[in-house]
Tab-separated table of C-alpha atoms in Angstrom:
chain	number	residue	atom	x	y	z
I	268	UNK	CA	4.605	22.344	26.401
I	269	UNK	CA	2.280	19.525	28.081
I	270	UNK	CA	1.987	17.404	25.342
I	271	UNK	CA	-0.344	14.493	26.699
I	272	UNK	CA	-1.049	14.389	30.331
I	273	UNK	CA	-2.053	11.095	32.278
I	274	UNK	CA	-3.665	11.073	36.052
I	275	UNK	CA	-3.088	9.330	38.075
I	276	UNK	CA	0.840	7.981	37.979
I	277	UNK	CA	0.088	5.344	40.364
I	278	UNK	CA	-3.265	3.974	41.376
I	279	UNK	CA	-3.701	1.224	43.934
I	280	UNK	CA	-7.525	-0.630	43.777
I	281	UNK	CA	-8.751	-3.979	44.969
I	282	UNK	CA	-10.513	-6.393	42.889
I	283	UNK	CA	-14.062	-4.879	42.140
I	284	UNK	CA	-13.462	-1.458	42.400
I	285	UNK	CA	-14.023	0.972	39.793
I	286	UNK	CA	-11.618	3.973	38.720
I	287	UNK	CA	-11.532	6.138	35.495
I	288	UNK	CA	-8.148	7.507	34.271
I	289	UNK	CA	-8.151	10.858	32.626
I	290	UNK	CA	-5.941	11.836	29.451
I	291	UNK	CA	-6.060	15.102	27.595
I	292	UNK	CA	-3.852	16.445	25.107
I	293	UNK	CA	-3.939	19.994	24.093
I	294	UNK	CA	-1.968	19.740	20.393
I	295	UNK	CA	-5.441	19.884	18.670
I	296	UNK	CA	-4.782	15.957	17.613
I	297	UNK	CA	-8.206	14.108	16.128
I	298	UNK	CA	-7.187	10.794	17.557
I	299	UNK	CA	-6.636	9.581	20.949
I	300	UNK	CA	-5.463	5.993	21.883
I	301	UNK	CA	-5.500	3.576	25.274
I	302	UNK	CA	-2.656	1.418	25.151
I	303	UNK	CA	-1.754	-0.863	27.779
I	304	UNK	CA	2.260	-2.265	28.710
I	305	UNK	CA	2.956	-5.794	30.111
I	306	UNK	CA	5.675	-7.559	30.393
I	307	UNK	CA	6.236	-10.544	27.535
I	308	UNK	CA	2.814	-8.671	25.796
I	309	UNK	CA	4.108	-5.807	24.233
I	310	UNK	CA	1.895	-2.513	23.738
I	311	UNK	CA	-1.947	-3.302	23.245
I	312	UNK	CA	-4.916	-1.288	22.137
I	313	UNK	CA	-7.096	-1.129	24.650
I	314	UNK	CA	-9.620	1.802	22.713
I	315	UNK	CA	-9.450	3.942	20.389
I	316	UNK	CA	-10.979	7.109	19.088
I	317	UNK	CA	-10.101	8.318	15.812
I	318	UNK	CA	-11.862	11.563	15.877
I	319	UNK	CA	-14.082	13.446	18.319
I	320	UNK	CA	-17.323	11.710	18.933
I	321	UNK	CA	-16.438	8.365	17.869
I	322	UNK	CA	-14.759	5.602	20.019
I	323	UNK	CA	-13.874	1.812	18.901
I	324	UNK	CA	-12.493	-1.244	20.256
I	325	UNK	CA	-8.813	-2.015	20.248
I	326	UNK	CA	-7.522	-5.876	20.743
I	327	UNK	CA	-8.281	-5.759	24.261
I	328	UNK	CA	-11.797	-3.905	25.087
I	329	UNK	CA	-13.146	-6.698	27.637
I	330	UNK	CA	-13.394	-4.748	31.004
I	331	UNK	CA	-13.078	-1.230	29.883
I	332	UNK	CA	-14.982	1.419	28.700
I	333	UNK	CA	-13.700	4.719	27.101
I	334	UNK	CA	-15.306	8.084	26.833
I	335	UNK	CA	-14.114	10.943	24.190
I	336	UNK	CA	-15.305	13.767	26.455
I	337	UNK	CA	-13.819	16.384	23.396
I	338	UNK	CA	-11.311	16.511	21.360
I	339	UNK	CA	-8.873	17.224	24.186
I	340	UNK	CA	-10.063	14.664	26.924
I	341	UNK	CA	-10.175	10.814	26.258
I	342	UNK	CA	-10.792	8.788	29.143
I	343	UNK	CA	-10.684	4.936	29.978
I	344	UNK	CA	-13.022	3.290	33.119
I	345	UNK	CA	-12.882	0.036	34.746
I	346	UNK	CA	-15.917	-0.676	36.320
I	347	UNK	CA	-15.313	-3.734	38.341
I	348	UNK	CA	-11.377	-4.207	38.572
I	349	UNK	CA	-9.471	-7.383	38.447
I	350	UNK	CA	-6.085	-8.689	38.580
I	351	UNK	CA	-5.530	-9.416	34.859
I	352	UNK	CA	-5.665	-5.415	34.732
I	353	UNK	CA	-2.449	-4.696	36.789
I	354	UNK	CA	-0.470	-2.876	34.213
I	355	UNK	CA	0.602	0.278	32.709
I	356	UNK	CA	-1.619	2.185	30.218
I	357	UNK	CA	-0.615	4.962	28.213
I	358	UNK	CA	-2.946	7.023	26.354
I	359	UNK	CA	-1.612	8.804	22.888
I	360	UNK	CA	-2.669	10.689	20.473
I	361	UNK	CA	-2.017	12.072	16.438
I	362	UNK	CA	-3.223	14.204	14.156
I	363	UNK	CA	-4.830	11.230	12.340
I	364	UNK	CA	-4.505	7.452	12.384
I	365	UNK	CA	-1.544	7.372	9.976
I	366	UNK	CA	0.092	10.439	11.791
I	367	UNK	CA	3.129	10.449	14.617
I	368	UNK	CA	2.308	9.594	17.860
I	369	UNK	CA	2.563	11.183	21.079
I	370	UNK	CA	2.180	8.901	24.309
I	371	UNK	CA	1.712	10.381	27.853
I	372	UNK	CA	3.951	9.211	30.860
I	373	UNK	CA	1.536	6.206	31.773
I	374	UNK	CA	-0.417	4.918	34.682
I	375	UNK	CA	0.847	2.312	36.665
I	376	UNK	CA	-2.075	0.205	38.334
I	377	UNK	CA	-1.930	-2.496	40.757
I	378	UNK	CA	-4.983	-4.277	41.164
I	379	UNK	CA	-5.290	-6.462	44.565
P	394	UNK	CA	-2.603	-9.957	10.967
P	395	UNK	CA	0.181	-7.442	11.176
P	396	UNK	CA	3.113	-8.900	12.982
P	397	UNK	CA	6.151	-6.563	13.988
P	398	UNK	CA	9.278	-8.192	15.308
P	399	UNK	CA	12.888	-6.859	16.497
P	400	UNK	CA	15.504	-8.655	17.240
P	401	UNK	CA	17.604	-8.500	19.402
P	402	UNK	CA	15.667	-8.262	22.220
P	403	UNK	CA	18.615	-7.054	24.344
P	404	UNK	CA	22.213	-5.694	22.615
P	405	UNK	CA	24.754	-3.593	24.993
P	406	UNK	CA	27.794	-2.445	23.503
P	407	UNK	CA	30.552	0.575	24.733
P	408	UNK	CA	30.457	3.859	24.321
P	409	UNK	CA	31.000	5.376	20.861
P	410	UNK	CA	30.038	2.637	18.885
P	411	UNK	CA	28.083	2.952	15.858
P	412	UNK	CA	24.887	0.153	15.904
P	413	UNK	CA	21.937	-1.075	13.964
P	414	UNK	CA	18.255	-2.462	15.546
P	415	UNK	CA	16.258	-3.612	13.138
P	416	UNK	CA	12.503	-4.864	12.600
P	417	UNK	CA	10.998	-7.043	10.567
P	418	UNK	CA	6.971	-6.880	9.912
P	419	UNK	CA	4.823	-9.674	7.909
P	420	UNK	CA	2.354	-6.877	5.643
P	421	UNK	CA	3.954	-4.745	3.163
P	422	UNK	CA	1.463	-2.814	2.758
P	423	UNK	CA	1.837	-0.284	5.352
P	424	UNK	CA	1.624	3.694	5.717
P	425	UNK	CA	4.385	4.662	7.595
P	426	UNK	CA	6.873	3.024	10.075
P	427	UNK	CA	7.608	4.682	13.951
P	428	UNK	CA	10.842	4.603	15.828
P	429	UNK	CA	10.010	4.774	19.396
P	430	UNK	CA	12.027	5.189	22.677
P	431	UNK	CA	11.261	4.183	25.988
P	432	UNK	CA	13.282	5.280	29.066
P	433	UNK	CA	12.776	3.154	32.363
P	434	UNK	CA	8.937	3.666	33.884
P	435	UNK	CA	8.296	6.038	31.365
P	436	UNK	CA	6.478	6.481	28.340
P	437	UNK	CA	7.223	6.436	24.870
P	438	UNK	CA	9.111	9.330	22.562
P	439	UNK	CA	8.763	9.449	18.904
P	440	UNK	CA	11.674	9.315	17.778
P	441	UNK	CA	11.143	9.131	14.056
P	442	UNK	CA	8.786	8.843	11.635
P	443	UNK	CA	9.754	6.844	7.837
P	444	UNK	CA	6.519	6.727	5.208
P	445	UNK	CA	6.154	4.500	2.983
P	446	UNK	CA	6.950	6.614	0.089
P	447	UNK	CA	10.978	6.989	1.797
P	448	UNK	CA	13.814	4.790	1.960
P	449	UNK	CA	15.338	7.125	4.761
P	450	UNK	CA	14.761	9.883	7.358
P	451	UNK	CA	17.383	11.276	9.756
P	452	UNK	CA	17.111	13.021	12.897
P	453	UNK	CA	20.588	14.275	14.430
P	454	UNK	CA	22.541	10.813	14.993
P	455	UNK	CA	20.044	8.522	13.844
P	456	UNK	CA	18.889	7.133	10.729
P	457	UNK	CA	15.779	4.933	10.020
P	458	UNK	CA	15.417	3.053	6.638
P	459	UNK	CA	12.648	1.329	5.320
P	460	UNK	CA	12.709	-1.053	2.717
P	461	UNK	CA	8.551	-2.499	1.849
P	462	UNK	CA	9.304	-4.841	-0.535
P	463	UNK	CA	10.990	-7.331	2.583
P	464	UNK	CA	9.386	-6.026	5.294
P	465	UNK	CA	12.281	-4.465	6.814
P	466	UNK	CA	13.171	-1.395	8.935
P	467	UNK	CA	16.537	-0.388	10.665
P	468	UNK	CA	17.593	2.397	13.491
P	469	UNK	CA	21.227	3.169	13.218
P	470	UNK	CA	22.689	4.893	16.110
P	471	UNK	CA	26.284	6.652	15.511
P	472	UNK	CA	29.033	7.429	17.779
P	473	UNK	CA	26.287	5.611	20.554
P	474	UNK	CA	26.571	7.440	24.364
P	475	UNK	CA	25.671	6.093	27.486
P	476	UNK	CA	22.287	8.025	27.461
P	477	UNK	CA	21.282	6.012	24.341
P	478	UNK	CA	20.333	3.630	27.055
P	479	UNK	CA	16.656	2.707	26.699
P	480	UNK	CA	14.214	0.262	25.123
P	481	UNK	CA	13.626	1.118	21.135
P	482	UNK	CA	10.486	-0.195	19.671
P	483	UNK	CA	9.382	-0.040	16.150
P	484	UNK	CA	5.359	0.372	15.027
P	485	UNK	CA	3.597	0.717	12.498
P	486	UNK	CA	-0.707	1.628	11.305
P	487	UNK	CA	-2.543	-1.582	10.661
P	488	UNK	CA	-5.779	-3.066	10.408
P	489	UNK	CA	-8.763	-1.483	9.396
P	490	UNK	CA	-8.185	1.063	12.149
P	491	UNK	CA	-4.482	1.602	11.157
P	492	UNK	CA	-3.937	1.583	14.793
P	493	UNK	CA	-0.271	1.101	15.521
P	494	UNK	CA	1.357	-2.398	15.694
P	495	UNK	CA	4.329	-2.832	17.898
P	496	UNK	CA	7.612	-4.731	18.268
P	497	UNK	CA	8.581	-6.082	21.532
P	498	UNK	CA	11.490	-4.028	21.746
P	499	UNK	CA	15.171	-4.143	21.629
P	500	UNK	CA	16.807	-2.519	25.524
P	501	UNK	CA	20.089	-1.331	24.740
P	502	UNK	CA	22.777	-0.603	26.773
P	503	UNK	CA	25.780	2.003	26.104
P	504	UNK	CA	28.858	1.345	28.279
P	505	UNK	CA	30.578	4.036	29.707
């Protein structure tokens, strides 16, 4: 009964470094979401895929890049990390856009 | 732009209470409507899902409503226990994506 699984919990880089972070969901869902938490912001689209093969931007795409490896795995890479992207990102996913959503147990980054 | 807001941002009341949190958002037009829990450094749990077509859905002690026409949604909680306790946030599809647009929350607090 996984549901949506997130690695790492925690991740600790300094500025410039890069990092992916994996999320894979094994309820058969089309889409798959990157969402990131901060305080005073709210929940933000980061990317989005809204079926296998296809990937879009969210509001905030600048510094990320996503890959839809199939339809279980969706993952989100920061090539050159920075401050501004401390947070916590959840990845999610639904049957379709219009469709519940199901949100994994997040990654907390620190970037120094 | 889809705007979701709830208010309040905080509420605490004892143990047993019945409550409301409501939210408010600016486009009518809109597929469905998510009730969302957060726990402390956790992700999210769906906890119910209203479309557009309903005024109401239930799920053991809560209700959701959904009234389009003024942009309004409300969670009521009965007989409210202490592990009630958590941030609820409201969402719902929008844009040409229909990715989900969120509230900044309302963190309640159950008294024992």
């Amino acid at each position: 009964n996984a549901g949506v699984t997130q690695t790492p919990k925690f991740q600790v880089l300094k500025t410039g470094q890069s990092m992916t972070l994996q999320c894979a969901q094994d309820m058969n869902h089309n889409s798959m979401y990157w969402y990131r938490q901060d305080p005073g912001m709210g929940l933000r689209l980061i990317y989005y895929s809204a079926s296998e093969g296809t990937t879009d931007k969210g509001e905030v795409p600048n510094g990320y890049n996503v890959s839809r490896l199939n339809k279980r795995e969706f993952s989100l890479r920061l090539e050159s990390a920075a401050p501004s992207q401390t947070s916590v990102y959840f990845c999610a996913s639904s049957v379709d856009t219009v469709s519940q959503a199901f949100f994994g147990q997040g990654t907390r980054l620190t970037v120094v | 732009k889809q705007e979701v807001t709830q208010i309040p941002a905080a509420l605490s009341v004892p143990e047993g209470e019945n409550l409301v949190l409501n939210c408010s958002f600016t486009d009518s037009a809109i597929y469905n409507l998510q009730w969302f829990r957060q726990d402390p450094g956790k992700g999210l749990t769906s906890l119910l899902l209203i479309q557009s077509s309903q005024r109401e859905q239930t799920s053991g002690r809560l209700n959701a409503s959904l009234d389009k026409s003024s942009g309004r949604s409300t969670l009521y909680i009965a007989a409210s226990q202490p592990g009630d306790s958590a941030t609820y946030l409201c969402a719902v599809p929008s844009g040409s994506a229909r990715q989900l647009t969120f509230g900044s929350g309302t963190q309640l607090t159950v008294l024992p």
